[in-house]
Amino acid sequence: MAPTTTNSRENLLDAALHASRSKGNTATAVDDLSRRGQGGTKGAFFHHFKTKEKAAVEAAGHFSAMAAGRFSTVPNHELLSSSRSP
């Protein structure tokens, strides 16, 4: 999955998502994320994230927000949301 945005932070988050799905966070190096994040550098990575683990947590939130946006356009989404309310 190639990054599709021009925002370096989002590119790094997309790279972290891809890496965690393909080989796991433990086996992924910051160098991997930097390269995959559209030619970024380690410096750019650490500008946006304090650690690789913090990037992984933010990548999960990034995915959640993306999925929520996509699923909100599904027909009958309102019915699904209201059926979960107590």
Short mmCIF file of C-alpha atoms in Angstrom, two decimals:
data_model
loop_
_atom_site.label_atom_id
_atom_site.label_comp_id
_atom_site.label_asym_id
_atom_site.label_seq_id
_atom_site.Cartn_x
_atom_site.Cartn_y
_atom_site.Cartn_z
CA MET A 1 0.00 0.00 0.00
CA ALA A 2 1.74 3.19 -1.14
CA PRO A 3 1.12 6.44 0.71
CA THR A 4 -1.43 8.60 -1.06
CA THR A 5 -1.28 11.87 0.85
CA THR A 6 1.25 14.67 0.74
CA ASN A 7 1.28 15.06 4.53
CA SER A 8 4.47 13.44 5.89
CA ARG A 9 2.86 12.58 9.23
CA GLU A 10 -0.05 10.82 7.53
CA ASN A 11 2.38 9.05 5.21
CA LEU A 12 4.27 7.75 8.24
CA LEU A 13 1.00 6.63 9.88
CA ASP A 14 0.01 4.82 6.69
CA ALA A 15 3.46 3.20 6.59
CA ALA A 16 3.08 2.08 10.22
CA LEU A 17 -0.33 0.54 9.42
CA HIS A 18 1.09 -1.35 6.47
CA ALA A 19 4.14 -2.54 8.41
CA SER A 20 2.09 -3.74 11.38
CA ARG A 21 -0.15 -5.75 9.06
CA SER A 22 2.68 -7.21 6.99
CA LYS A 23 5.35 -8.04 9.55
CA GLY A 24 4.27 -6.74 12.94
CA ASN A 25 5.42 -3.77 14.97
CA THR A 26 8.25 -5.62 16.70
CA ALA A 27 9.89 -6.65 13.42
CA THR A 28 9.50 -3.17 11.91
CA ALA A 29 12.37 -0.70 12.19
CA VAL A 30 12.07 3.08 12.16
CA ASP A 31 14.17 2.95 8.97
CA ASP A 32 11.42 0.83 7.36
CA LEU A 33 8.77 3.36 8.29
CA SER A 34 10.88 6.29 7.15
CA ARG A 35 11.56 4.73 3.74
CA ARG A 36 7.96 3.66 3.23
CA GLY A 37 6.67 7.04 4.41
CA GLN A 38 7.38 8.52 0.98
CA GLY A 39 11.11 8.83 1.25
CA GLY A 40 11.11 10.32 4.72
CA THR A 41 14.05 10.35 7.06
CA LYS A 42 14.56 9.20 10.62
CA GLY A 43 14.65 12.86 11.56
CA ALA A 44 11.20 13.38 10.05
CA PHE A 45 9.92 10.31 11.87
CA PHE A 46 11.18 11.53 15.24
CA HIS A 47 9.85 15.02 14.50
CA HIS A 48 6.35 13.52 14.48
CA PHE A 49 6.66 10.62 16.95
CA LYS A 50 8.68 10.18 20.12
CA THR A 51 8.96 6.38 19.71
CA LYS A 52 8.03 3.65 17.27
CA GLU A 53 5.47 2.38 19.79
CA LYS A 54 3.77 5.80 19.98
CA ALA A 55 3.60 5.83 16.19
CA ALA A 56 1.93 2.40 16.27
CA VAL A 57 -0.70 3.59 18.76
CA GLU A 58 -1.38 6.70 16.69
CA ALA A 59 -1.56 4.56 13.53
CA ALA A 60 -4.32 2.49 15.15
CA GLY A 61 -6.24 5.70 15.88
CA HIS A 62 -5.59 6.89 12.32
CA PHE A 63 -7.06 3.64 10.98
CA SER A 64 -10.06 3.91 13.30
CA ALA A 65 -10.84 7.44 12.14
CA MET A 66 -10.49 6.42 8.49
CA ALA A 67 -12.76 3.41 8.95
CA ALA A 68 -15.38 5.42 10.85
CA GLY A 69 -15.47 7.94 8.02
CA ARG A 70 -15.90 5.26 5.38
CA PHE A 71 -18.52 3.28 7.28
CA SER A 72 -20.52 6.41 8.09
CA THR A 73 -21.56 6.53 4.42
CA VAL A 74 -22.94 2.99 4.43
CA PRO A 75 -26.71 2.82 3.78
CA ASN A 76 -28.66 2.31 7.01
CA HIS A 77 -25.71 3.48 9.12
CA GLU A 78 -28.13 5.44 11.30
CA LEU A 79 -30.09 2.24 12.02
CA LEU A 80 -26.92 0.43 13.07
CA SER A 81 -25.83 3.29 15.32
CA SER A 82 -29.23 3.65 16.99
CA SER A 83 -29.54 -0.10 17.65
CA ARG A 84 -26.43 0.09 19.84
CA SER A 85 -27.86 2.77 22.12
CA PRO A 86 -29.34 1.59 25.44
#
